[in-house]
Short mmCIF file of C-alpha atoms (C1' of nucleotides) in Angstrom, two decimals:
data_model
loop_
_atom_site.label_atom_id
_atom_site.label_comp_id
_atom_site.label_asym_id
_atom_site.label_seq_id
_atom_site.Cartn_x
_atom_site.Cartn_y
_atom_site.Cartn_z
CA UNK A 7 -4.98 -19.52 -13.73
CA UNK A 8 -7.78 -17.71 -12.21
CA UNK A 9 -6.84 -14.39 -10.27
CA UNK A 10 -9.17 -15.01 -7.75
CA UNK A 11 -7.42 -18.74 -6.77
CA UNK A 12 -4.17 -16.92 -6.59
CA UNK A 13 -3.04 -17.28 -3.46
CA UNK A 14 -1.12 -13.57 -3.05
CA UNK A 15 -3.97 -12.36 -4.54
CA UNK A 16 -6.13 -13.41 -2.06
CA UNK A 17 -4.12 -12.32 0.84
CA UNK A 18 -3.43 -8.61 -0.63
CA UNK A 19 -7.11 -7.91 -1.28
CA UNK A 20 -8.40 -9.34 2.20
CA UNK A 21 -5.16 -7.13 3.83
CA UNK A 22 -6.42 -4.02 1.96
CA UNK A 23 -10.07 -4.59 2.96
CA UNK A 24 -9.36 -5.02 6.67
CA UNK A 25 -6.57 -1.92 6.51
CA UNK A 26 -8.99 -0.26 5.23
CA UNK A 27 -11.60 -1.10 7.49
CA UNK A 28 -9.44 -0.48 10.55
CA UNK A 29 -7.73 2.94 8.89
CA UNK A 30 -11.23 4.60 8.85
CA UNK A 31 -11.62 3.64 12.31
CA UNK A 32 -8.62 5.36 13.76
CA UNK A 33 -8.63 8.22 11.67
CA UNK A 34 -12.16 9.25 12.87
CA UNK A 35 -11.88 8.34 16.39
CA UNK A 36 -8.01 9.52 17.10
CA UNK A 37 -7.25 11.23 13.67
CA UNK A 38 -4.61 8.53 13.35
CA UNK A 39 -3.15 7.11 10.46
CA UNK A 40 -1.92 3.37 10.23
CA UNK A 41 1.95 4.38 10.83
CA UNK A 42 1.01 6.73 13.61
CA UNK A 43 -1.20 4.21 15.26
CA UNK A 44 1.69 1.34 15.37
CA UNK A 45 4.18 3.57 16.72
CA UNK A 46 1.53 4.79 19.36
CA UNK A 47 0.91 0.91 20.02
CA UNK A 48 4.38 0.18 21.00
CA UNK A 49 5.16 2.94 22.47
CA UNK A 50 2.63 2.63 24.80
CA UNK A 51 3.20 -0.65 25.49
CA UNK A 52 6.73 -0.31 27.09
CA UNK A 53 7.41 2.91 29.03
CA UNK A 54 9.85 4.68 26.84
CA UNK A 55 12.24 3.50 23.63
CA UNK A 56 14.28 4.09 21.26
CA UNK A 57 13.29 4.98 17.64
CA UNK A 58 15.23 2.08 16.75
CA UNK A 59 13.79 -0.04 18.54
CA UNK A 60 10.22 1.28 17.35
CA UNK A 61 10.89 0.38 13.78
CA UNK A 62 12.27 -3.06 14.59
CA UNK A 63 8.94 -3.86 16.55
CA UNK A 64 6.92 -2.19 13.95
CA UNK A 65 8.69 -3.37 10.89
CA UNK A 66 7.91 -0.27 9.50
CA UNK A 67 10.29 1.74 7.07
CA UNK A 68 12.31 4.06 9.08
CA UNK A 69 11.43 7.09 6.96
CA UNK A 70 7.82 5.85 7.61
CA UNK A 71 8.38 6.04 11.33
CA UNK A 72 9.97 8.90 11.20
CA UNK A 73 7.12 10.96 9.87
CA UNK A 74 5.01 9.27 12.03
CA UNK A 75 6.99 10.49 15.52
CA UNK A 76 7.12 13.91 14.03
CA UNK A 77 3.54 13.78 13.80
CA UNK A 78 2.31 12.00 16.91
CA UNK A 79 4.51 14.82 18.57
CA UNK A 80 3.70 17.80 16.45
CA UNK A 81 0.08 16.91 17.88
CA UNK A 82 1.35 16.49 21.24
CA UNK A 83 0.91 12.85 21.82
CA UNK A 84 4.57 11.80 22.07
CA UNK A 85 7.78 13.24 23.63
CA UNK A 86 11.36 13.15 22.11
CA UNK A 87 14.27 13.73 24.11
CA UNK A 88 18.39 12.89 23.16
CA UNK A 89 19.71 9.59 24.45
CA UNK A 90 21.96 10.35 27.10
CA UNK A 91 24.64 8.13 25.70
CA UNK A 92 24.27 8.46 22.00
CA UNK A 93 23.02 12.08 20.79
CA UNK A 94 22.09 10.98 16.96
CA UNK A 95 18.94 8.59 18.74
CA UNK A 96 15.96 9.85 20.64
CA UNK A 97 13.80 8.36 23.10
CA UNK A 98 10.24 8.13 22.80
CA UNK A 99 8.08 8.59 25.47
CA UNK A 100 3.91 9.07 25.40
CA UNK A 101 2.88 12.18 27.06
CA UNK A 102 0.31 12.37 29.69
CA UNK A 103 -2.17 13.27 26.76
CA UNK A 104 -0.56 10.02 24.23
CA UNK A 105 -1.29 8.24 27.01
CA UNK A 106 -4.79 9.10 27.90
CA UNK A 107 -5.15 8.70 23.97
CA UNK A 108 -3.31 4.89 24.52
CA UNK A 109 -5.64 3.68 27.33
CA UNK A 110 -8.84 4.07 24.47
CA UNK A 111 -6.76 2.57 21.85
CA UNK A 112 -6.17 -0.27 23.45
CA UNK A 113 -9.74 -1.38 23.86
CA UNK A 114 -10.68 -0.27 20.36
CA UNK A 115 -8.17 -2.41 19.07
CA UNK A 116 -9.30 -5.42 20.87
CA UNK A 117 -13.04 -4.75 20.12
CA UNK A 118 -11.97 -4.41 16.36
CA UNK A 119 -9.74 -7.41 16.75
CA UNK A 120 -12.87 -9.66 18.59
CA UNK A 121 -15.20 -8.59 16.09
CA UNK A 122 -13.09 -10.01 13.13
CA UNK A 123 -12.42 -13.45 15.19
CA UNK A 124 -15.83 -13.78 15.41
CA UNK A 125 -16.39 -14.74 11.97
CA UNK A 126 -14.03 -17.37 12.97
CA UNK A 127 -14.00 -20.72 14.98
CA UNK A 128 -11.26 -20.69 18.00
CA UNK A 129 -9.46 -23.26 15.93
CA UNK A 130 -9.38 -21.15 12.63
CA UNK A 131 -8.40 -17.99 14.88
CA UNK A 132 -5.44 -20.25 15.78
CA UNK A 133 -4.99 -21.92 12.55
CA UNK A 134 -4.60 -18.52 11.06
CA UNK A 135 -2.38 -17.31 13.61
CA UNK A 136 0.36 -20.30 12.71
CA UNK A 137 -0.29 -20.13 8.83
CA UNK A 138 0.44 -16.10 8.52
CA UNK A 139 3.95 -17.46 10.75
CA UNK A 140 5.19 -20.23 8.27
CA UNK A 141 3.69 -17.84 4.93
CA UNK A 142 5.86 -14.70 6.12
CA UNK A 143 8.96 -16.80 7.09
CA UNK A 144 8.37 -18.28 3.71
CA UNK A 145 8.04 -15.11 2.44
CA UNK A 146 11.27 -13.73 3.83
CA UNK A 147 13.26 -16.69 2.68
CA UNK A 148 12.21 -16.58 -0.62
CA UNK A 149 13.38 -12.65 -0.73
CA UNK A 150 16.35 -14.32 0.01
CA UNK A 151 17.24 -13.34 3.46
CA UNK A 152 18.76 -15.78 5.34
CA UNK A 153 16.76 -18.46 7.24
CA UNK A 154 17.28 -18.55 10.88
CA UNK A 155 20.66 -19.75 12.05
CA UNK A 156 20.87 -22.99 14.37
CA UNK B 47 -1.96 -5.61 23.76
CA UNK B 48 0.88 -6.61 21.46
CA UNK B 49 1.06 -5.38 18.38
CA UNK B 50 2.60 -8.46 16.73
CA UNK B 51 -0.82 -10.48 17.85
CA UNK B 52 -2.93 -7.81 16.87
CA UNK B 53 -4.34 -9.63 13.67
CA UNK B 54 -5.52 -6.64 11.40
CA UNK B 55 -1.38 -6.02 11.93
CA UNK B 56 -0.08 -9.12 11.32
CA UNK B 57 -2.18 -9.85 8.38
CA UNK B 58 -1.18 -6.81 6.42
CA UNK B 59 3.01 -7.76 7.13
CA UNK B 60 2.29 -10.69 5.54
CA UNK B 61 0.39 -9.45 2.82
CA UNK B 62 2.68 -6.92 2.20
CA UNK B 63 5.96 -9.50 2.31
CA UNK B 64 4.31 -11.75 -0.11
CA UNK B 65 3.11 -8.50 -2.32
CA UNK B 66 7.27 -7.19 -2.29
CA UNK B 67 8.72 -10.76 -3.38
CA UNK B 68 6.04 -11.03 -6.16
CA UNK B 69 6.23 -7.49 -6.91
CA UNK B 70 10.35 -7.82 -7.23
CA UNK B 71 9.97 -10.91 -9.34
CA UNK B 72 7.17 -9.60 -11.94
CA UNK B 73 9.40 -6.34 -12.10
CA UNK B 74 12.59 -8.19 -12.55
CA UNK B 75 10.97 -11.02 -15.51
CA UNK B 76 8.90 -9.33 -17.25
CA UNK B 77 9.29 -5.59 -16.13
CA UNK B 78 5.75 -5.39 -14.79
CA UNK B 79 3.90 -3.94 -11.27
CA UNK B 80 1.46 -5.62 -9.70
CA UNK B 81 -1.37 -3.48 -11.21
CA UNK B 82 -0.41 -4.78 -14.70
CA UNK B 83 0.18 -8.14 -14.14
CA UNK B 84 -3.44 -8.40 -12.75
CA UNK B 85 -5.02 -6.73 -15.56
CA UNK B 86 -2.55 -9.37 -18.05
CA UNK B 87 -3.60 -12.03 -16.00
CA UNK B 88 -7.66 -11.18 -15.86
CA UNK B 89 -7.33 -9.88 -19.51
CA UNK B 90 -5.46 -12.70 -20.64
CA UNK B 91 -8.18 -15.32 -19.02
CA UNK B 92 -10.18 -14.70 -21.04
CA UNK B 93 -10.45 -13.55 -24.59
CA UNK B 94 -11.37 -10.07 -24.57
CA UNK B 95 -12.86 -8.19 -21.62
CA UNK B 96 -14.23 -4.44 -21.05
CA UNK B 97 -12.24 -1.89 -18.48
CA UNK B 98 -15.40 -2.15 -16.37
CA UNK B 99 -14.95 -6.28 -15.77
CA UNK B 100 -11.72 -6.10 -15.21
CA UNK B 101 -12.60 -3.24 -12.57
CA UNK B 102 -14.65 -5.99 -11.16
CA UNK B 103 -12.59 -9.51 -11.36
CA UNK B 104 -9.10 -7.80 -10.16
CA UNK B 105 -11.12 -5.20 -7.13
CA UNK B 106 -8.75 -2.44 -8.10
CA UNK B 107 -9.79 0.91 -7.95
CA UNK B 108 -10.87 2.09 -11.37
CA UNK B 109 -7.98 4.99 -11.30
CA UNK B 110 -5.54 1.92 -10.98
CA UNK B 111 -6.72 -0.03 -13.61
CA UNK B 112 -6.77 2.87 -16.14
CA UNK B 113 -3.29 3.55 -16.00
CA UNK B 114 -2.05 -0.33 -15.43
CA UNK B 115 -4.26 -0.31 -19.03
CA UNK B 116 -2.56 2.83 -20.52
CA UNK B 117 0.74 1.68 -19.55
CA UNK B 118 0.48 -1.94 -21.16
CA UNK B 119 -0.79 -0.57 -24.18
CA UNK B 120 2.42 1.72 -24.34
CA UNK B 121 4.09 -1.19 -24.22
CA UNK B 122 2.29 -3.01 -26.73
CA UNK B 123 0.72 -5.83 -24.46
CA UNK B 124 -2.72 -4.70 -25.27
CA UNK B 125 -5.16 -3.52 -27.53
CA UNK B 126 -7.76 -1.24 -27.27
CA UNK B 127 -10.54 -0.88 -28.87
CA UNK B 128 -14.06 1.49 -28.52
CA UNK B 129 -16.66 -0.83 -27.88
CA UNK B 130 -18.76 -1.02 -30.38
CA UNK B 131 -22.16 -0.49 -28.60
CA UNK B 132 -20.88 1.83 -26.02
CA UNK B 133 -18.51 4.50 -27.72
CA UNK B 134 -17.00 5.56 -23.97
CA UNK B 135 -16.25 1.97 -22.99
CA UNK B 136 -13.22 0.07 -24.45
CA UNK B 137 -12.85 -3.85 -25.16
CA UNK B 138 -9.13 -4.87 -24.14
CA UNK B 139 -7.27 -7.74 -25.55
CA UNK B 140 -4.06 -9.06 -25.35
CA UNK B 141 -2.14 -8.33 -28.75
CA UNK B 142 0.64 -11.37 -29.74
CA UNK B 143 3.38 -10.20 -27.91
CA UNK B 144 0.84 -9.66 -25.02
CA UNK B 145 -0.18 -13.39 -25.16
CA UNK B 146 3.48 -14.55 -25.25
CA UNK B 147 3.82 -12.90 -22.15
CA UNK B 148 0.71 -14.55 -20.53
CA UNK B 149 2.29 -17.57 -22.00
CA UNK B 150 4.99 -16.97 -19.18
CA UNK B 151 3.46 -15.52 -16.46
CA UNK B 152 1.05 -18.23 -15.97
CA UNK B 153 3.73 -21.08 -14.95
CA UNK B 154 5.85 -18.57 -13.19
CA UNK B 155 2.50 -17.71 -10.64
CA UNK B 156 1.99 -21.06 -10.33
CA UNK B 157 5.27 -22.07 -9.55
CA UNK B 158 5.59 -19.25 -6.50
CA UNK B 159 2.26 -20.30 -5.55
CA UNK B 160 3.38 -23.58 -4.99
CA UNK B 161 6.31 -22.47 -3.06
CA UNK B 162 4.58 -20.38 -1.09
CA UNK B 163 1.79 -22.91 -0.06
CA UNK B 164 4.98 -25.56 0.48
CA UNK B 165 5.33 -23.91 3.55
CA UNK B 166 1.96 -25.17 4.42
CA UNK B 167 0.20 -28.83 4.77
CA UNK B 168 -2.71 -29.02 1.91
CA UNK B 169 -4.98 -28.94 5.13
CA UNK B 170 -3.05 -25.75 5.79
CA UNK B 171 -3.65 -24.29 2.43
CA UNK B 172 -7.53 -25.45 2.45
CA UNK B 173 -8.30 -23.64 5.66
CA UNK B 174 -6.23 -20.38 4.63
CA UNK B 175 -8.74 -20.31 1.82
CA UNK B 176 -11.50 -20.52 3.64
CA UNK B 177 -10.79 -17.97 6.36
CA UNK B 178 -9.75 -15.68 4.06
CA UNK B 179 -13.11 -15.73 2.65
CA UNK B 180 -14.33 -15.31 6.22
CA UNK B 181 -12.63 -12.72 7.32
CA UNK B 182 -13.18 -10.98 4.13
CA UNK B 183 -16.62 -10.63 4.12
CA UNK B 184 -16.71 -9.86 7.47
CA UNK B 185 -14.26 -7.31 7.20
CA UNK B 186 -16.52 -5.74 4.43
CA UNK B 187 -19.54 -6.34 6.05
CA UNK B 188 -18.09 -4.03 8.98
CA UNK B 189 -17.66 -1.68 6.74
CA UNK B 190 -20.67 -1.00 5.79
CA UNK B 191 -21.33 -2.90 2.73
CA UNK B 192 -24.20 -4.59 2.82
CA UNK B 193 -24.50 -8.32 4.00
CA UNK B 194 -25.10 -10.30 1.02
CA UNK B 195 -28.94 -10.43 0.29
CA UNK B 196 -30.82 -13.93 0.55
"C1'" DT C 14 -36.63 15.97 -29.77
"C1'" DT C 15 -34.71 18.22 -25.74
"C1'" DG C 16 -32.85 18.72 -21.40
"C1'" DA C 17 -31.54 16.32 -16.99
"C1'" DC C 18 -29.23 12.64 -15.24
"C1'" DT C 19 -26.08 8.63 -15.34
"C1'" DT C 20 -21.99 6.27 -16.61
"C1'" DG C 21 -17.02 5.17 -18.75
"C1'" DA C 22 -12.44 6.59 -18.76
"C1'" DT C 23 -9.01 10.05 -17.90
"C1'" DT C 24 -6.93 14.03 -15.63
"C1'" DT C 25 -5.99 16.92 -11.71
"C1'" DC C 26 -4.60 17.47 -7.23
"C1'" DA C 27 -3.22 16.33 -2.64
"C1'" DT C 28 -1.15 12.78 0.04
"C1'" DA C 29 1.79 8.51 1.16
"C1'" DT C 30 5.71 5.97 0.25
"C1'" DG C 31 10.71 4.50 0.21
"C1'" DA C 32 15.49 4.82 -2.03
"C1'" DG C 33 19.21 7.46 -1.61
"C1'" DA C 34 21.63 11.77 -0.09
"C1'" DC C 35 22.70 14.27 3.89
"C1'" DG C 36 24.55 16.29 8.38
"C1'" DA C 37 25.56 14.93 12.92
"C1'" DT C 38 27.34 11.80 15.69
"C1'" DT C 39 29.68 7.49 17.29
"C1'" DT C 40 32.76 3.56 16.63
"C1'" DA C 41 36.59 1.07 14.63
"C1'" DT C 42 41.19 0.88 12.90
"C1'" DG C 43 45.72 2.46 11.86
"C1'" DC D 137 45.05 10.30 18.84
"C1'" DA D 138 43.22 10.92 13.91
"C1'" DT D 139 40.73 9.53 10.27
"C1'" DA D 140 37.92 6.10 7.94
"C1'" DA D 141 33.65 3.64 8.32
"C1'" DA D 142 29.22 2.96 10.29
"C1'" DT D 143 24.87 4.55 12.28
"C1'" DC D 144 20.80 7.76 13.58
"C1'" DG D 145 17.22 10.50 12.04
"C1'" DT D 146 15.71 13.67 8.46
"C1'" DC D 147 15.15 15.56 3.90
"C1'" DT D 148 14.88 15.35 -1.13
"C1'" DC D 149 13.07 13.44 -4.99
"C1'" DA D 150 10.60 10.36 -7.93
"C1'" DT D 151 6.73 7.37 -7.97
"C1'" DA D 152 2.04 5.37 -6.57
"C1'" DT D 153 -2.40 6.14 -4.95
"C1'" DG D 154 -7.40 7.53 -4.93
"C1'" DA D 155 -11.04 11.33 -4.36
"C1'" DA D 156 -13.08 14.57 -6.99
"C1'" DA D 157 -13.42 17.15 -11.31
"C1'" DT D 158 -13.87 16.64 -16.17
"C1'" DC D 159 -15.19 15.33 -20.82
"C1'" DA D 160 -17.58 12.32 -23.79
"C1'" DA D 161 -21.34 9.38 -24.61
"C1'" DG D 162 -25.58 7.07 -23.38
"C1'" DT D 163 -30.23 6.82 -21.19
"C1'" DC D 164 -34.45 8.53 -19.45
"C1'" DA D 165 -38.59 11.35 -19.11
"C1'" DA D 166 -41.57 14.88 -20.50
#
DNA sequence: TTGACTTGATTTCATATGAGACGATTTATG
DNA sequence: CATAAATCGTCTCATATGAAATCAAGTCAA
């Protein structure tokens, strides 16, 4: 049973290496870290939301996501105001500066993202993309959470 | 730009879904972390091995591997002893109870590798090996490492 | 041989993580 | 209503991590 055949293995050190690769990235061009990077993804992406709704689209630990808005806004990249309706949540909204930061995120992100592809064929980019689908709903089943409901 | 098809993202909630089940299950059988169980499983591979080559065959930092080490000695899964040459290096081996643990853990990793790759055709599982290697090495090559000489 | 440098393993220190406790709310139930 | 239960975000605490310092031992060069 060689280590190096194993399949989780495999997929943990080639996660680390490109985490790692992409970590170093942010952190000297933003001074992001990982957590503070997805939340500045998402956020950006819609107009404004819900920390709730950050963490589902992030799957990120909520304590992890936490820090992370306290951060992006301690640096003055994200805004946090009370829901109107409910006063525990907060909405999450980029500031004009988070989103100056966004717009050269975004293109990093896709250069970064092209750059890996390219050691791959089209069809292995898309191979890939429906293998890591069926391996994490395996995943999740086998942590025995329920399969999806018909 | 999505974050749930940004592939650097989606690789490492995979990785890190597989990592928690595996992690769960070592802890749960055999009361081990992911750390030890590689060194058991590199250790136990072969009959006796030095710190620094299993450094190399697991790719875990070397802080990581000395405690995994100091940790299944405590619990009397390994032996070490000073090399006899080199009076700062150590040779590890697995002591009896050590080996009737790799006894174990051997069918149990093959078994969840086999569920795991169930989820997949063996076409499936044959291209997931070889883009991992891919992206891998392109991954480290982006890095900085140096492209692997001729 | 001696002193400078390298290397193996551990320790120190600063940082990241998540489980569980917590205070502040909101919702459900009598 | 009122009060029990659930939920939101944060904090506390215990644990994991790796960079850099450290100590011991080995190698190299003069």
């Amino acid at each position: 049973m060689a280590l190096h055949e194993f399949l989780p293995y495999r997929i943990s050190v080639v996660a680390e290496a490109v985490s790692n690769l992409f970590a170093a990235r942010y952190q000297e061009r933003f001074g992001l870290t990982i957590p503070e990077w997805r939340v500045m993804a998402v956020v950006g992406e819609n107009t404004s939301q819900t920390t709730q709704q950050v963490i589902e689209r992030t799957g990120m630990d909520r304590v992890r996501v936490s820090r992370a808005v306290i951060r992006l806004a301690d640096k003055g990249l994200l805004d946090r105001m009370v829901h109107h309706r409910d006063h525990r949540a907060q909405i999450l909204q980029l500031t004009r500066s988070g989103q100056a930061v966004y717009q050269q995120i975004v293109p990093l992100a896709r250069e970064m993202q092209a750059a890996l592809a390219s050691a791959l064929t089209a069809a292995e980019v898309a191979q890939l993309d429906g293998i890591l689908t069926k391996i994490g709903q395996r995943a999740l089943e086998m942590s025995g959470v329920a399969p999806a409901p018909r």
